[in-house]
Short mmCIF file of C-alpha atoms in Angstrom, two decimals:
data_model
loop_
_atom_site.label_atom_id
_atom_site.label_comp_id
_atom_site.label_asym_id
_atom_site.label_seq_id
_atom_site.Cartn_x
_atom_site.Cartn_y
_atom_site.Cartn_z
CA UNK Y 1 46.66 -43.79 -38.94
CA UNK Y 2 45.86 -40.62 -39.84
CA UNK Y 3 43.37 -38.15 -37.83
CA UNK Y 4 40.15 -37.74 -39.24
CA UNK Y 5 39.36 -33.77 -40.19
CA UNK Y 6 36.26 -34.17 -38.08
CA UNK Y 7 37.94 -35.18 -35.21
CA UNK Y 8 39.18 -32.15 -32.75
CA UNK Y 9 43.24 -31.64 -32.56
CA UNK Y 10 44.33 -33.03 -29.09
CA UNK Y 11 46.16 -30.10 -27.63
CA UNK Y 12 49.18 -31.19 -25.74
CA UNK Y 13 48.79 -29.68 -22.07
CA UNK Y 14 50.76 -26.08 -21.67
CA UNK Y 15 51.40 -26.10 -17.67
CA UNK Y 16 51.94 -22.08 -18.16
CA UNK Y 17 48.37 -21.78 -21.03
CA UNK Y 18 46.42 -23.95 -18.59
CA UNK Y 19 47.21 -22.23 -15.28
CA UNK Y 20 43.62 -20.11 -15.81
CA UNK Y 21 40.44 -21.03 -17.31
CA UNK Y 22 39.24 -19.72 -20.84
CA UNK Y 23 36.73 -17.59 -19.15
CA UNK Y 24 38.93 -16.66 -16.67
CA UNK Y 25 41.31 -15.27 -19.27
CA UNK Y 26 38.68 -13.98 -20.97
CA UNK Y 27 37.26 -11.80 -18.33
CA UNK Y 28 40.70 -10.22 -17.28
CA UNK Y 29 41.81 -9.29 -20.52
CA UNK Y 30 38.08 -7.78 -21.07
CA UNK Y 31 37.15 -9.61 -24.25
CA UNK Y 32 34.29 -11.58 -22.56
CA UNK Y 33 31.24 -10.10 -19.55
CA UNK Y 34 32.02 -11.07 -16.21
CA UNK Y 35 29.67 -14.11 -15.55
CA UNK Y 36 26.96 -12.57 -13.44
CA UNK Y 37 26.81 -13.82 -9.75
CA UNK Y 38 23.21 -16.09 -9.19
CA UNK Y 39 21.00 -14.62 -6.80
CA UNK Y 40 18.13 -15.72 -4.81
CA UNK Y 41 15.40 -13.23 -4.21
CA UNK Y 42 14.38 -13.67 -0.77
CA UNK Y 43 10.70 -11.79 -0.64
CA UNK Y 44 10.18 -9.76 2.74
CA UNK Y 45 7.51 -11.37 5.21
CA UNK Y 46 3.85 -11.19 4.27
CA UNK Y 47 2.91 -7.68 5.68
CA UNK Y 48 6.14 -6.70 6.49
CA UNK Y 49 6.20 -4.13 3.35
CA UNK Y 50 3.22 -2.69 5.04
CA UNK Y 51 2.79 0.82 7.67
CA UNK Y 52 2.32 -0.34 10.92
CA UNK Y 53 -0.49 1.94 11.09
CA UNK Y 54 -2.20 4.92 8.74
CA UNK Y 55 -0.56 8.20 8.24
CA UNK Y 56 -3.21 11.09 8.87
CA UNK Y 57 -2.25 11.81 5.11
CA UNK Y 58 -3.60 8.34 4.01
CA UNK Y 59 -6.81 8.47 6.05
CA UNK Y 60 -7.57 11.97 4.24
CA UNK Y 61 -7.01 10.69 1.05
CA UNK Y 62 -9.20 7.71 1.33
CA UNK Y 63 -11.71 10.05 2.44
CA UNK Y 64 -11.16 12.39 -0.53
CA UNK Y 65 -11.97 10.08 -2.71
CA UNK Y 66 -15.62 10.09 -1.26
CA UNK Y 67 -15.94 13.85 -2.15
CA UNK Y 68 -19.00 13.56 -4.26
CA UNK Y 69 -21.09 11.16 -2.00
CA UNK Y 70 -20.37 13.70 1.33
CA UNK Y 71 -21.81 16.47 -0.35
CA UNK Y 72 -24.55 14.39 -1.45
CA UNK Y 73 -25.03 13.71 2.22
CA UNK Y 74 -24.57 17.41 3.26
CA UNK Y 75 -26.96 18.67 0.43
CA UNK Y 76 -29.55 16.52 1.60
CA UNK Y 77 -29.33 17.94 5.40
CA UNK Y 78 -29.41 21.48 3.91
CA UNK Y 79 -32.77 20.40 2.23
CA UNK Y 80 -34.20 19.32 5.49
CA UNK Y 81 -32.48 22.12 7.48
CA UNK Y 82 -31.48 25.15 5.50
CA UNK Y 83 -29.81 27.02 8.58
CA UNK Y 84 -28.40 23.97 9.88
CA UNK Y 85 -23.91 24.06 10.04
CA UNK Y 86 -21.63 22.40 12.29
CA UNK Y 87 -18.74 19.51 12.75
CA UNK Y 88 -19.73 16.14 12.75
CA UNK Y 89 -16.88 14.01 14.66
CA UNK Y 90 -17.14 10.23 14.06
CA UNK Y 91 -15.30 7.26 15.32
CA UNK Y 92 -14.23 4.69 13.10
CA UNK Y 93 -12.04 1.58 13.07
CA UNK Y 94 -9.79 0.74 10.45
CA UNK Y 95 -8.76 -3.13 9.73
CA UNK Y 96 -5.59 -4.32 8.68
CA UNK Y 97 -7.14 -4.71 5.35
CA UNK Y 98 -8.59 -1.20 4.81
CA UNK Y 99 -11.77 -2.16 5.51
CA UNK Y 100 -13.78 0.03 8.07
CA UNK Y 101 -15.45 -2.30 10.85
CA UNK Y 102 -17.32 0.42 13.47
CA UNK Y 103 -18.59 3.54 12.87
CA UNK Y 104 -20.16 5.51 15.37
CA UNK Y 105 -20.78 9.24 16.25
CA UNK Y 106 -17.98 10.55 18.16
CA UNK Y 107 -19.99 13.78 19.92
CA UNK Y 108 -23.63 14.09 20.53
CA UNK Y 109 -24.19 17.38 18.28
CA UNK Y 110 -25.96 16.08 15.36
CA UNK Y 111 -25.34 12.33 16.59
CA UNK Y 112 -29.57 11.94 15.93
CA UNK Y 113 -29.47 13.67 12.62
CA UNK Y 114 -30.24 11.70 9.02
CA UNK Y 115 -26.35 13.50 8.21
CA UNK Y 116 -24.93 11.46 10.51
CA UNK Y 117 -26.14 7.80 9.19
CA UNK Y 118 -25.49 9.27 5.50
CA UNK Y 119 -21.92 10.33 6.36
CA UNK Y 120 -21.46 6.97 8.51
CA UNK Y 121 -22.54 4.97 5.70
CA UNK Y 122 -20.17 6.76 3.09
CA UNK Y 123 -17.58 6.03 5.71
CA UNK Y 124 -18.64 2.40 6.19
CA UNK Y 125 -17.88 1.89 2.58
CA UNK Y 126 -14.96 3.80 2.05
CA UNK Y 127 -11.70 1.19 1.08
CA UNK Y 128 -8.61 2.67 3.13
CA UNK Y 129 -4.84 1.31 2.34
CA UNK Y 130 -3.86 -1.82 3.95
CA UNK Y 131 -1.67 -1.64 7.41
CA UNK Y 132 -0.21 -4.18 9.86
CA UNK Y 133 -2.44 -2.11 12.69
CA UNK Y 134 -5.66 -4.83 13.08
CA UNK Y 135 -8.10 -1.74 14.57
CA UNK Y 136 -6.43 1.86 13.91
CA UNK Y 137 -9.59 3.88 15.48
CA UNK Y 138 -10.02 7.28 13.93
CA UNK Y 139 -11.55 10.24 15.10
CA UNK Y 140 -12.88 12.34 11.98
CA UNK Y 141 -13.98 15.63 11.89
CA UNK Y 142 -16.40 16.43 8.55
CA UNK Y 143 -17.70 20.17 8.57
CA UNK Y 144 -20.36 21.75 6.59
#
């Protein structure tokens, strides 16, 4: 019987051909990529990619971006009380989410005036970056 021309050729096994694979061959004499090596991405820890706490650098920036609304709060003081300049120091806490939980006057100076809840409000709302630290407390100087 004669082999159809569909059928494949049976090859006759070459001890010194078959010693590597096709791919094997292949990749050392460079006509074929190197079959890539699988690899399982393992992602880091929930949180672990996160500061422990705030950088002072961070803090400021968060507290840039509330420019406009301080000097809202510091032209409305200067309405009530031309003359009136100093530092206002407040306390805040910081969650691990960036979310501000307490804000409180730091000092008595100006502690009683309508600056102080404006500013302490602006605060309140302000979105800081995320950190492992549950309660960073901040002490923040504003000036005006």
């Amino acid at each position: 019987a004669r082999p159809s021309a569909s059928a494949p050729a049976a090859r006759a096994a070459d001890p010194l051909l078959d010693a590597v694979s096709d791919e094997e061959l292949s990749r050392e004499l460079g006509t074929a990529p190197a079959p890539s090596r699988r690899s399982v991405y393992v992602p880091p820890p929930p949180g672990s990619e996160l500061p422990e706490r705030l950088s002072p650098e961070q803090v400021n920036q968060a507290v840039a971006t509330r420019m406009t609304e301080l000097k809202q709060c510091i032209a409305e003081q200067r309405a009530a009380e031309p003359g009136l300049k100093g530092t206002l120091k407040l306390r805040f806490v910081i969650g691990g989410d960036g979310a501000v939980r307490e804000v409180h006057p730091a000092t008595d100076e100006l502690a009683r005036k309508p600056i102080a809840r404006c500013i302490a409000g602006v605060v309140k709302e302000t979105r800081f970056p995320r950190s492992r630290t549950q309660g960073q407390e901040v002490v923040f100087p504003f000036k005006f």
